[in-house]
Amino acid sequence: MKSIKMLPLMALIALLSFSCSTEEFPEETIDNIELANVPAAKVIEIEILELINAHRINNGLPALHNHNTIKAVAYTHTDYMVEVDNVSHDNFFQRKNSLIQNTSATKVSENVAYAFSSAESVVNAWLNSEGHRANIEGDFTDFDVSAEKNNEGKWYFTNIFIKK
C-alpha cells in the first residue's frame, strides 16, 4: 500500500527529471556570449551528439551540425541549473533570442535533463518522450549540448537545436 501512495510522487520526480521547451517569450537576449569561457567538449557530450545524429540518420533525417555559439549558450544554462540545483527552462526566451541574434536562427528549441549517468540513458529518455523526440527529429540544422556535474556528481544537460 505504501508503494501505491508513493507512485504520484515518483511520477512527479520522473517528469521533472527531463523536459523540453519551444515556448515564445518577449525579446531579450543573453549579452556577451563568451566562447572562450566554454569548456572543451566532454566525452559524454560528443556521445550525445553522435547518438542524436545516428537516430536522425536512421529515420531518414539529415544530420545536424554542432555549433560553438549554441554550445556557449547551452553551457550558460547548464551552469545555471547546477548553480541553482534545479533542472528547468528558466530564461529560455533569453537563450532563444540570443541565438536568433548571434546565429541568424529562425527557430530554437531545447531539451534539458538531470541525473542520467550516460549519453545513452539521457538520449533514450528524450526519445521516449514525445516532446523531446519532436525536438530531436525536428526541422533543425544545428545543435549542441552541454553536460555539467553538480557537487554530488549528478549530471545536468542542456541540448539546444536551431534552424538557420
N, CA and C atoms as an extended XYZ file, in Angstrom:
492
Properties=species:S:1:pos:R:3:atomname:S:1:resname:S:1:resid:I:1 pbc="F F F"
N         0.805       -1.186        0.000 N   MET     1
C         0.000        0.000        0.000 CA  MET     1
C         0.851        1.253        0.000 C   MET     1
N         1.993        1.224        0.700 N   LYS     2
C         2.880        2.377        0.715 CA  LYS     2
C         3.402        2.696       -0.676 C   LYS     2
N         3.722        1.680       -1.469 N   SER     3
C         4.248        1.923       -2.806 CA  SER     3
C         3.212        2.595       -3.693 C   SER     3
N         1.939        2.314       -3.498 N   ILE     4
C         0.885        2.955       -4.283 CA  ILE     4
C         0.798        4.431       -3.918 C   ILE     4
N         0.948        4.758       -2.655 N   LYS     5
C         0.926        6.157       -2.226 CA  LYS     5
C         2.126        6.926       -2.766 C   LYS     5
N         3.229        6.266       -2.971 N   MET     6
C         4.452        6.904       -3.462 CA  MET     6
C         4.443        7.090       -4.977 C   MET     6
N         3.541        6.395       -5.670 N   LEU     7
C         3.506        6.442       -7.130 CA  LEU     7
C         3.356        7.864       -7.681 C   LEU     7
N         2.428        8.693       -7.179 N   PRO     8
C         2.331       10.059       -7.709 CA  PRO     8
C         3.619       10.867       -7.497 C   PRO     8
N         4.246       10.695       -6.342 N   LEU     9
C         5.490       11.401       -6.075 CA  LEU     9
C         6.584       10.941       -7.036 C   LEU     9
N         6.680        9.639       -7.267 N   MET    10
C         7.694        9.113       -8.180 CA  MET    10
C         7.431        9.606       -9.608 C   MET    10
N         6.162        9.683      -10.005 N   ALA    11
C         5.823       10.186      -11.340 CA  ALA    11
C         6.221       11.640      -11.480 C   ALA    11
N         5.980       12.449      -10.435 N   LEU    12
C         6.370       13.855      -10.466 CA  LEU    12
C         7.880       14.010      -10.580 C   LEU    12
N         8.618       13.221       -9.828 N   ILE    13
C        10.081       13.279       -9.899 CA  ILE    13
C        10.557       12.894      -11.292 C   ILE    13
N         9.979       11.868      -11.874 N   ALA    14
C        10.361       11.455      -13.231 CA  ALA    14
C        10.047       12.549      -14.236 C   ALA    14
N         8.891       13.171      -14.095 N   LEU    15
C         8.512       14.239      -15.012 CA  LEU    15
C         9.470       15.409      -14.929 C   LEU    15
N         9.901       15.739      -13.724 N   LEU    16
C        10.795       16.870      -13.543 CA  LEU    16
C        12.241       16.545      -13.884 C   LEU    16
N        12.547       15.287      -14.112 N   SER    17
C        13.919       14.887      -14.408 CA  SER    17
C        14.370       15.273      -15.801 C   SER    17
N        13.426       15.469      -16.720 N   PHE    18
C        13.796       15.913      -18.049 CA  PHE    18
C        12.640       16.681      -18.654 C   PHE    18
N        12.997       17.595      -19.546 N   SER    19
C        11.984       18.475      -20.087 CA  SER    19
C        12.445       19.025      -21.420 C   SER    19
N        11.517       19.656      -22.136 N   CYS    20
C        11.840       20.304      -23.400 CA  CYS    20
C        11.091       21.614      -23.486 C   CYS    20
N        11.543       22.511      -24.375 N   SER    21
C        10.871       23.799      -24.491 CA  SER    21
C        10.986       24.350      -25.889 C   SER    21
N         9.892       24.944      -26.357 N   THR    22
C         9.877       25.693      -27.609 CA  THR    22
C         8.992       26.925      -27.450 C   THR    22
N         8.806       27.359      -26.220 N   GLU    23
C         7.880       28.448      -25.942 CA  GLU    23
C         8.342       29.770      -26.540 C   GLU    23
N         7.365       30.650      -26.790 N   GLU    24
C         7.618       32.004      -27.274 CA  GLU    24
C         7.620       32.945      -26.074 C   GLU    24
N         8.591       33.833      -25.993 N   PHE    25
C         8.693       34.769      -24.894 CA  PHE    25
C         9.083       36.144      -25.430 C   PHE    25
N         9.015       37.175      -24.601 N   PRO    26
C         9.417       38.512      -25.023 CA  PRO    26
C        10.862       38.534      -25.500 C   PRO    26
N        11.183       39.537      -26.280 N   GLU    27
C        12.514       39.630      -26.862 CA  GLU    27
C        13.535       40.160      -25.869 C   GLU    27
N        14.360       39.281      -25.373 N   GLU    28
C        15.521       39.606      -24.565 CA  GLU    28
C        16.620       38.670      -24.999 C   GLU    28
N        17.858       39.046      -24.769 N   THR    29
C        18.970       38.197      -25.194 CA  THR    29
C        19.971       38.015      -24.064 C   THR    29
N        20.823       37.043      -24.236 N   ILE    30
C        21.958       36.864      -23.341 CA  ILE    30
C        23.060       37.731      -23.924 C   ILE    30
N        23.532       38.684      -23.154 N   ASP    31
C        24.566       39.582      -23.649 CA  ASP    31
C        25.941       38.937      -23.529 C   ASP    31
N        26.807       39.318      -24.431 N   ASN    32
C        28.220       38.936      -24.365 CA  ASN    32
C        28.446       37.440      -24.248 C   ASN    32
N        28.037       36.698      -25.245 N   ILE    33
C        28.326       35.270      -25.272 CA  ILE    33
C        29.838       35.119      -25.329 C   ILE    33
N        30.389       34.423      -24.363 N   GLU    34
C        31.833       34.285      -24.277 CA  GLU    34
C        32.241       32.875      -24.648 C   GLU    34
N        32.646       32.695      -25.900 N   LEU    35
C        33.053       31.386      -26.376 CA  LEU    35
C        34.328       30.912      -25.689 C   LEU    35
N        35.178       31.848      -25.277 N   ALA    36
C        36.448       31.472      -24.659 CA  ALA    36
C        36.246       30.795      -23.310 C   ALA    36
N        35.142       31.070      -22.616 N   ASN    37
C        34.913       30.507      -21.291 CA  ASN    37
C        34.188       29.162      -21.322 C   ASN    37
N        33.876       28.671      -22.504 N   VAL    38
C        33.174       27.406      -22.627 CA  VAL    38
C        34.183       26.262      -22.559 C   VAL    38
N        33.949       25.284      -21.680 N   PRO    39
C        34.894       24.165      -21.589 CA  PRO    39
C        34.905       23.333      -22.869 C   PRO    39
N        36.013       22.656      -23.080 N   ALA    40
C        36.127       21.751      -24.235 CA  ALA    40
C        35.070       20.656      -24.120 C   ALA    40
N        34.691       20.116      -25.260 N   ALA    41
C        33.654       19.075      -25.292 CA  ALA    41
C        34.091       17.871      -24.463 C   ALA    41
N        33.164       17.386      -23.649 N   LYS    42
C        33.389       16.189      -22.842 CA  LYS    42
C        32.986       14.966      -23.658 C   LYS    42
N        33.483       13.821      -23.294 N   VAL    43
C        33.161       12.581      -23.988 CA  VAL    43
C        31.647       12.367      -24.000 C   VAL    43
N        30.981       12.583      -22.866 N   ILE    44
C        29.535       12.368      -22.790 CA  ILE    44
C        28.788       13.292      -23.752 C   ILE    44
N        29.265       14.511      -23.931 N   GLU    45
C        28.623       15.451      -24.852 CA  GLU    45
C        28.779       14.991      -26.302 C   GLU    45
N        29.977       14.565      -26.651 N   ILE    46
C        30.221       14.056      -28.008 CA  ILE    46
C        29.349       12.833      -28.278 C   ILE    46
N        29.250       11.953      -27.299 N   GLU    47
C        28.415       10.759      -27.454 CA  GLU    47
C        26.941       11.134      -27.655 C   GLU    47
N        26.453       12.123      -26.916 N   ILE    48
C        25.059       12.564      -27.075 CA  ILE    48
C        24.827       13.075      -28.490 C   ILE    48
N        25.722       13.922      -28.970 N   LEU    49
C        25.587       14.461      -30.327 CA  LEU    49
C        25.598       13.337      -31.356 C   LEU    49
N        26.499       12.380      -31.178 N   GLU    50
C        26.583       11.252      -32.119 CA  GLU    50
C        25.329       10.386      -32.080 C   GLU    50
N        24.801       10.131      -30.890 N   LEU    51
C        23.588        9.315      -30.762 CA  LEU    51
C        22.379       10.015      -31.394 C   LEU    51
N        22.275       11.309      -31.191 N   ILE    52
C        21.161       12.055      -31.791 CA  ILE    52
C        21.273       12.031      -33.308 C   ILE    52
N        22.465       12.278      -33.839 N   ASN    53
C        22.619       12.251      -35.294 CA  ASN    53
C        22.398       10.852      -35.858 C   ASN    53
N        22.832        9.830      -35.152 N   ALA    54
C        22.586        8.455      -35.612 CA  ALA    54
C        21.087        8.183      -35.672 C   ALA    54
N        20.366        8.630      -34.675 N   HIS    55
C        18.907        8.460      -34.670 CA  HIS    55
C        18.280        9.196      -35.850 C   HIS    55
N        18.713       10.423      -36.085 N   ARG    56
C        18.158       11.202      -37.192 CA  ARG    56
C        18.434       10.502      -38.527 C   ARG    56
N        19.656       10.075      -38.722 N   ILE    57
C        20.034        9.416      -39.982 CA  ILE    57
C        19.231        8.126      -40.162 C   ILE    57
N        19.084        7.344      -39.087 N   ASN    58
C        18.296        6.100      -39.152 CA  ASN    58
C        16.833        6.356      -39.492 C   ASN    58
N        16.370        7.575      -39.256 N   ASN    59
C        14.983        7.936      -39.559 CA  ASN    59
C        14.875        8.784      -40.825 C   ASN    59
N        15.933        8.773      -41.649 N   GLY    60
C        15.908        9.479      -42.924 CA  GLY    60
C        16.018       10.983      -42.822 C   GLY    60
N        16.487       11.483      -41.685 N   LEU    61
C        16.637       12.919      -41.481 CA  LEU    61
C        18.108       13.314      -41.628 C   LEU    61
N        18.363       14.548      -42.028 N   PRO    62
C        19.758       14.964      -42.150 CA  PRO    62
C        20.425       15.108      -40.780 C   PRO    62
N        21.722       14.835      -40.751 N   ALA    63
C        22.498       15.046      -39.529 CA  ALA    63
C        22.563       16.540      -39.240 C   ALA    63
N        22.656       16.876      -37.965 N   LEU    64
C        22.779       18.267      -37.547 CA  LEU    64
C        24.251       18.607      -37.355 C   LEU    64
N        24.568       19.881      -37.528 N   HIS    65
C        25.937       20.364      -37.346 CA  HIS    65
C        26.077       20.943      -35.945 C   HIS    65
N        27.192       20.595      -35.267 N   ASN    66
C        27.398       21.228      -33.971 CA  ASN    66
C        27.921       22.643      -34.194 C   ASN    66
N        27.694       23.508      -33.211 N   HIS    67
C        27.910       24.938      -33.392 CA  HIS    67
C        28.415       25.536      -32.084 C   HIS    67
N        29.564       26.224      -32.135 N   ASN    68
C        30.188       26.756      -30.920 CA  ASN    68
C        29.323       27.762      -30.174 C   ASN    68
N        28.576       28.593      -30.879 N   THR    69
C        27.725       29.573      -30.198 CA  THR    69
C        26.595       28.871      -29.456 C   THR    69
N        26.023       27.842      -30.066 N   ILE    70
C        24.988       27.056      -29.385 CA  ILE    70
C        25.585       26.414      -28.136 C   ILE    70
N        26.778       25.872      -28.265 N   LYS    71
C        27.465       25.250      -27.130 CA  LYS    71
C        27.633       26.261      -25.997 C   LYS    71
N        28.035       27.486      -26.335 N   ALA    72
C        28.243       28.517      -25.319 CA  ALA    72
C        26.936       28.851      -24.605 C   ALA    72
N        25.865       28.981      -25.357 N   VAL    73
C        24.566       29.303      -24.767 CA  VAL    73
C        24.063       28.127      -23.923 C   VAL    73
N        24.213       26.910      -24.426 N   ALA    74
C        23.808       25.727      -23.657 CA  ALA    74
C        24.603       25.647      -22.349 C   ALA    74
N        25.891       25.941      -22.425 N   TYR    75
C        26.736       25.895      -21.231 CA  TYR    75
C        26.261       26.897      -20.180 C   TYR    75
N        25.881       28.110      -20.610 N   THR    76
C        25.424       29.095      -19.625 CA  THR    76
C        24.206       28.568      -18.870 C   THR    76
N        23.327       27.853      -19.574 N   HIS    77
C        22.133       27.346      -18.905 CA  HIS    77
C        22.452       26.146      -18.014 C   HIS    77
N        23.284       25.252      -18.487 N   THR    78
C        23.651       24.090      -17.665 CA  THR    78
C        24.354       24.555      -16.398 C   THR    78
N        25.256       25.507      -16.537 N   ASP    79
C        25.962       26.058      -15.385 CA  ASP    79
C        24.964       26.688      -14.405 C   ASP    79
N        23.974       27.391      -14.936 N   TYR    80
C        22.920       27.984      -14.112 CA  TYR    80
C        22.145       26.894      -13.362 C   TYR    80
N        21.743       25.824      -14.066 N   MET    81
C        20.983       24.761      -13.409 CA  MET    81
C        21.788       24.115      -12.290 C   MET    81
N        23.079       23.909      -12.518 N   VAL    82
C        23.936       23.346      -11.473 CA  VAL    82
C        23.983       24.302      -10.285 C   VAL    82
N        24.139       25.587      -10.574 N   GLU    83
C        24.246       26.591       -9.513 CA  GLU    83
C        22.985       26.658       -8.649 C   GLU    83
N        21.805       26.617       -9.276 N   VAL    84
C        20.558       26.701       -8.507 CA  VAL    84
C        20.045       25.319       -8.100 C   VAL    84
N        20.720       24.268       -8.531 N   ASP    85
C        20.375       22.881       -8.200 CA  ASP    85
C        18.936       22.552       -8.592 C   ASP    85
N        18.593       22.886       -9.856 N   ASN    86
C        17.241       22.644      -10.341 CA  ASN    86
C        17.264       22.546      -11.862 C   ASN    86
N        16.655       21.494      -12.393 N   VAL    87
C        16.539       21.347      -13.839 CA  VAL    87
C        15.347       22.184      -14.291 C   VAL    87
N        15.551       23.024      -15.321 N   SER    88
C        14.486       23.948      -15.722 CA  SER    88
C        14.754       24.504      -17.111 C   SER    88
N        13.746       25.240      -17.597 N   HIS    89
C        13.896       26.029      -18.817 CA  HIS    89
C        13.923       27.514      -18.480 C   HIS    89
N        14.285       27.847      -17.248 N   ASP    90
C        14.338       29.252      -16.853 CA  ASP    90
C        15.099       30.059      -17.903 C   ASP    90
N        14.578       31.203      -18.245 N   ASN    91
C        15.220       32.152      -19.172 CA  ASN    91
C        15.399       31.611      -20.582 C   ASN    91
N        14.564       30.644      -20.982 N   PHE    92
C        14.666       30.112      -22.341 CA  PHE    92
C        14.564       31.223      -23.380 C   PHE    92
N        13.661       32.172      -23.152 N   PHE    93
C        13.474       33.251      -24.114 CA  PHE    93
C        14.759       34.033      -24.346 C   PHE    93
N        15.582       34.172      -23.327 N   GLN    94
C        16.866       34.869      -23.493 CA  GLN    94
C        17.816       34.053      -24.353 C   GLN    94
N        17.873       32.740      -24.113 N   ARG    95
C        18.737       31.896      -24.926 CA  ARG    95
C        18.262       31.911      -26.374 C   ARG    95
N        16.968       31.777      -26.550 N   LYS    96
C        16.388       31.771      -27.897 CA  LYS    96
C        16.727       33.056      -28.646 C   LYS    96
N        16.455       34.183      -28.027 N   ASN    97
C        16.696       35.450      -28.710 CA  ASN    97
C        18.177       35.721      -28.929 C   ASN    97
N        19.012       35.264      -28.033 N   SER    98
C        20.451       35.398      -28.224 CA  SER    98
C        20.907       34.594      -29.431 C   SER    98
N        20.371       33.389      -29.590 N   LEU    99
C        20.744       32.553      -30.737 CA  LEU    99
C        20.175       33.122      -32.041 C   LEU    99
N        18.993       33.683      -31.991 N   ILE   100
C        18.449       34.348      -33.178 CA  ILE   100
C        19.369       35.492      -33.588 C   ILE   100
N        19.797       36.263      -32.610 N   GLN   101
C        20.652       37.420      -32.881 CA  GLN   101
C        22.072       37.026      -33.316 C   GLN   101
N        22.638       36.004      -32.692 N   ASN   102
C        24.047       35.673      -32.920 CA  ASN   102
C        24.310       34.570      -33.936 C   ASN   102
N        23.268       33.844      -34.341 N   THR   103
C        23.479       32.766      -35.318 CA  THR   103
C        22.532       32.860      -36.500 C   THR   103
N        21.686       33.870      -36.514 N   SER   104
C        20.640       34.018      -37.539 CA  SER   104
C        19.651       32.861      -37.509 C   SER   104
N        19.436       32.286      -36.339 N   ALA   105
C        18.465       31.201      -36.194 CA  ALA   105
C        17.060       31.726      -36.464 C   ALA   105
N        16.245       30.886      -37.080 N   THR   106
C        14.842       31.220      -37.294 CA  THR   106
C        13.937       30.411      -36.371 C   THR   106
N        14.509       29.394      -35.747 N   LYS   107
C        13.753       28.513      -34.851 CA  LYS   107
C        14.724       27.985      -33.807 C   LYS   107
N        14.297       27.932      -32.539 N   VAL   108
C        15.147       27.456      -31.449 CA  VAL   108
C        14.311       26.582      -30.520 C   VAL   108
N        14.890       25.476      -30.085 N   SER   109
C        14.232       24.600      -29.133 CA  SER   109
C        15.290       23.960      -28.239 C   SER   109
N        14.865       23.428      -27.105 N   GLU   110
C        15.845       22.789      -26.227 CA  GLU   110
C        15.235       21.631      -25.453 C   GLU   110
N        16.100       20.701      -25.107 N   ASN   111
C        15.798       19.622      -24.175 CA  ASN   111
C        16.740       19.798      -22.992 C   ASN   111
N        16.233       19.579      -21.794 N   VAL   112
C        17.083       19.576      -20.610 CA  VAL   112
C        16.840       18.276      -19.852 C   VAL   112
N        17.793       17.913      -19.014 N   ALA   113
C        17.657       16.694      -18.231 CA  ALA   113
C        18.572       16.769      -17.022 C   ALA   113
N        18.357       15.834      -16.102 N   TYR   114
C        19.127       15.792      -14.868 CA  TYR   114
C        19.284       14.349      -14.400 C   TYR   114
N        20.457       14.045      -13.894 N   ALA   115
C        20.750       12.815      -13.157 CA  ALA   115
C        20.892       11.559      -14.000 C   ALA   115
N        20.920       11.662      -15.316 N   PHE   116
C        21.216       10.484      -16.124 CA  PHE   116
C        22.720       10.272      -16.091 C   PHE   116
N        23.143        9.017      -16.097 N   SER   117
C        24.560        8.725      -15.893 CA  SER   117
C        25.337        8.460      -17.176 C   SER   117
N        24.644        8.395      -18.309 N   SER   118
C        25.343        8.122      -19.565 CA  SER   118
C        24.633        8.829      -20.716 C   SER   118
N        25.349        8.956      -21.815 N   ALA   119
C        24.765        9.547      -23.020 CA  ALA   119
C        23.574        8.713      -23.480 C   ALA   119
N        23.720        7.405      -23.455 N   GLU   120
C        22.650        6.518      -23.906 CA  GLU   120
C        21.387        6.703      -23.069 C   GLU   120
N        21.551        6.820      -21.759 N   SER   121
C        20.366        6.923      -20.895 CA  SER   121
C        19.630        8.233      -21.107 C   SER   121
N        20.336        9.348      -21.257 N   VAL   122
C        19.640       10.624      -21.451 CA  VAL   122
C        19.010       10.693      -22.835 C   VAL   122
N        19.705       10.224      -23.868 N   VAL   123
C        19.131       10.251      -25.217 CA  VAL   123
C        17.925        9.311      -25.291 C   VAL   123
N        18.015        8.131      -24.692 N   ASN   124
C        16.867        7.209      -24.684 CA  ASN   124
C        15.671        7.825      -23.961 C   ASN   124
N        15.910        8.523      -22.857 N   ALA   125
C        14.807        9.181      -22.138 CA  ALA   125
C        14.160       10.238      -23.022 C   ALA   125
N        14.973       11.036      -23.698 N   TRP   126
C        14.425       12.052      -24.598 CA  TRP   126
C        13.641       11.406      -25.741 C   TRP   126
N        14.173       10.316      -26.301 N   LEU   127
C        13.481        9.650      -27.409 CA  LEU   127
C        12.173        8.990      -26.967 C   LEU   127
N        12.079        8.619      -25.704 N   ASN   128
C        10.860        8.004      -25.185 CA  ASN   128
C         9.822        9.031      -24.732 C   ASN   128
N        10.119       10.302      -24.929 N   SER   129
C         9.194       11.384      -24.592 CA  SER   129
C         8.800       12.086      -25.881 C   SER   129
N         7.507       12.181      -26.139 N   GLU   130
C         7.028       12.736      -27.410 CA  GLU   130
C         7.590       14.129      -27.706 C   GLU   130
N         7.559       15.027      -26.738 N   GLY   131
C         8.042       16.384      -26.952 CA  GLY   131
C         9.534       16.457      -27.204 C   GLY   131
N        10.296       15.682      -26.450 N   HIS   132
C        11.745       15.670      -26.625 CA  HIS   132
C        12.126       15.042      -27.964 C   HIS   132
N        11.458       13.953      -28.303 N   ARG   133
C        11.718       13.295      -29.587 CA  ARG   133
C        11.395       14.245      -30.735 C   ARG   133
N        10.320       15.036      -30.591 N   ALA   134
C         9.957       16.010      -31.629 CA  ALA   134
C        11.089       17.010      -31.843 C   ALA   134
N        11.765       17.415      -30.790 N   ASN   135
C        12.916       18.303      -30.949 CA  ASN   135
C        14.057       17.581      -31.665 C   ASN   135
N        14.351       16.366      -31.235 N   ILE   136
C        15.445       15.598      -31.832 CA  ILE   136
C        15.185       15.335      -33.315 C   ILE   136
N        13.942       15.058      -33.665 N   GLU   137
C        13.589       14.741      -35.048 CA  GLU   137
C        13.094       15.967      -35.819 C   GLU   137
N        13.167       17.136      -35.207 N   GLY   138
C        12.594       18.342      -35.788 CA  GLY   138
C        13.364       18.909      -36.969 C   GLY   138
N        12.774       19.930      -37.546 N   ASP   139
C        13.328       20.628      -38.709 CA  ASP   139
C        14.376       21.635      -38.243 C   ASP   139
N        15.558       21.113      -37.908 N   PHE   140
C        16.662       21.934      -37.416 CA  PHE   140
C        17.900       21.693      -38.282 C   PHE   140
N        18.856       22.600      -38.199 N   THR   141
C        20.089       22.482      -38.969 CA  THR   141
C        21.327       22.312      -38.090 C   THR   141
N        21.267       22.841      -36.877 N   ASP   142
C        22.432       22.861      -35.994 CA  ASP   142
C        21.995       22.531      -34.574 C   ASP   142
N        22.951       22.073      -33.779 N   PHE   143
C        22.673       21.771      -32.384 CA  PHE   143
C        23.968       21.697      -31.609 C   PHE   143
N        23.835       21.686      -30.301 N   ASP   144
C        24.968       21.368      -29.440 CA  ASP   144
C        24.416       21.034      -28.061 C   ASP   144
N        25.291       20.588      -27.202 N   VAL   145
C        24.869       20.125      -25.885 CA  VAL   145
C        25.919       20.509      -24.854 C   VAL   145
N        25.462       20.716      -23.652 N   SER   146
C        26.346       20.949      -22.517 CA  SER   146
C        25.953       19.984      -21.415 C   SER   146
N        26.938       19.363      -20.799 N   ALA   147
C        26.721       18.464      -19.664 CA  ALA   147
C        27.703       18.853      -18.564 C   ALA   147
N        27.161       19.117      -17.391 N   GLU   148
C        27.986       19.509      -16.244 CA  GLU   148
C        27.515       18.750      -15.018 C   GLU   148
N        28.459       18.403      -14.146 N   LYS   149
C        28.121       17.709      -12.909 CA  LYS   149
C        28.002       18.696      -11.751 C   LYS   149
N        27.067       18.381      -10.843 N   ASN   150
C        26.966       19.180       -9.623 CA  ASN   150
C        27.932       18.611       -8.579 C   ASN   150
N        27.901       19.146       -7.370 N   ASN   151
C        28.827       18.716       -6.314 CA  ASN   151
C        28.637       17.261       -5.900 C   ASN   151
N        27.440       16.715       -6.138 N   GLU   152
C        27.173       15.313       -5.807 CA  GLU   152
C        27.507       14.373       -6.959 C   GLU   152
N        28.008       14.916       -8.064 N   GLY   153
C        28.364       14.091       -9.212 CA  GLY   153
C        27.213       13.759      -10.142 C   GLY   153
N        26.073       14.429       -9.986 N   LYS   154
C        24.911       14.220      -10.864 CA  LYS   154
C        25.015       15.148      -12.070 C   LYS   154
N        24.736       14.602      -13.248 N   TRP   155
C        24.809       15.366      -14.491 CA  TRP   155
C        23.562       16.225      -14.709 C   TRP   155
N        23.783       17.423      -15.216 N   TYR   156
C        22.735       18.290      -15.765 CA  TYR   156
C        23.032       18.436      -17.250 C   TYR   156
N        21.991       18.466      -18.088 N   PHE   157
C        22.156       18.520      -19.538 CA  PHE   157
C        21.295       19.630      -20.142 C   PHE   157
N        21.859       20.344      -21.110 N   THR   158
C        21.088       21.266      -21.946 CA  THR   158
C        21.453       20.971      -23.390 C   THR   158
N        20.459       20.610      -24.189 N   ASN   159
C        20.639       20.286      -25.602 CA  ASN   159
C        19.788       21.278      -26.404 C   ASN   159
N        20.447       22.141      -27.178 N   ILE   160
C        19.737       23.186      -27.927 CA  ILE   160
C        19.819       22.901      -29.420 C   ILE   160
N        18.695       23.119      -30.087 N   PHE   161
C        18.554       22.923      -31.534 CA  PHE   161
C        18.174       24.260      -32.174 C   PHE   161
N        18.773       24.546      -33.342 N   ILE   162
C        18.356       25.737      -34.082 CA  ILE   162
C        18.157       25.392      -35.553 C   ILE   162
N        17.376       26.214      -36.209 N   LYS   163
C        17.251       26.156      -37.661 CA  LYS   163
C        17.717       27.482      -38.186 C   LYS   163
N        18.599       27.435      -39.172 N   LYS   164
C        19.067       28.664      -39.825 CA  LYS   164
C        18.349       28.834      -41.134 C   LYS   164
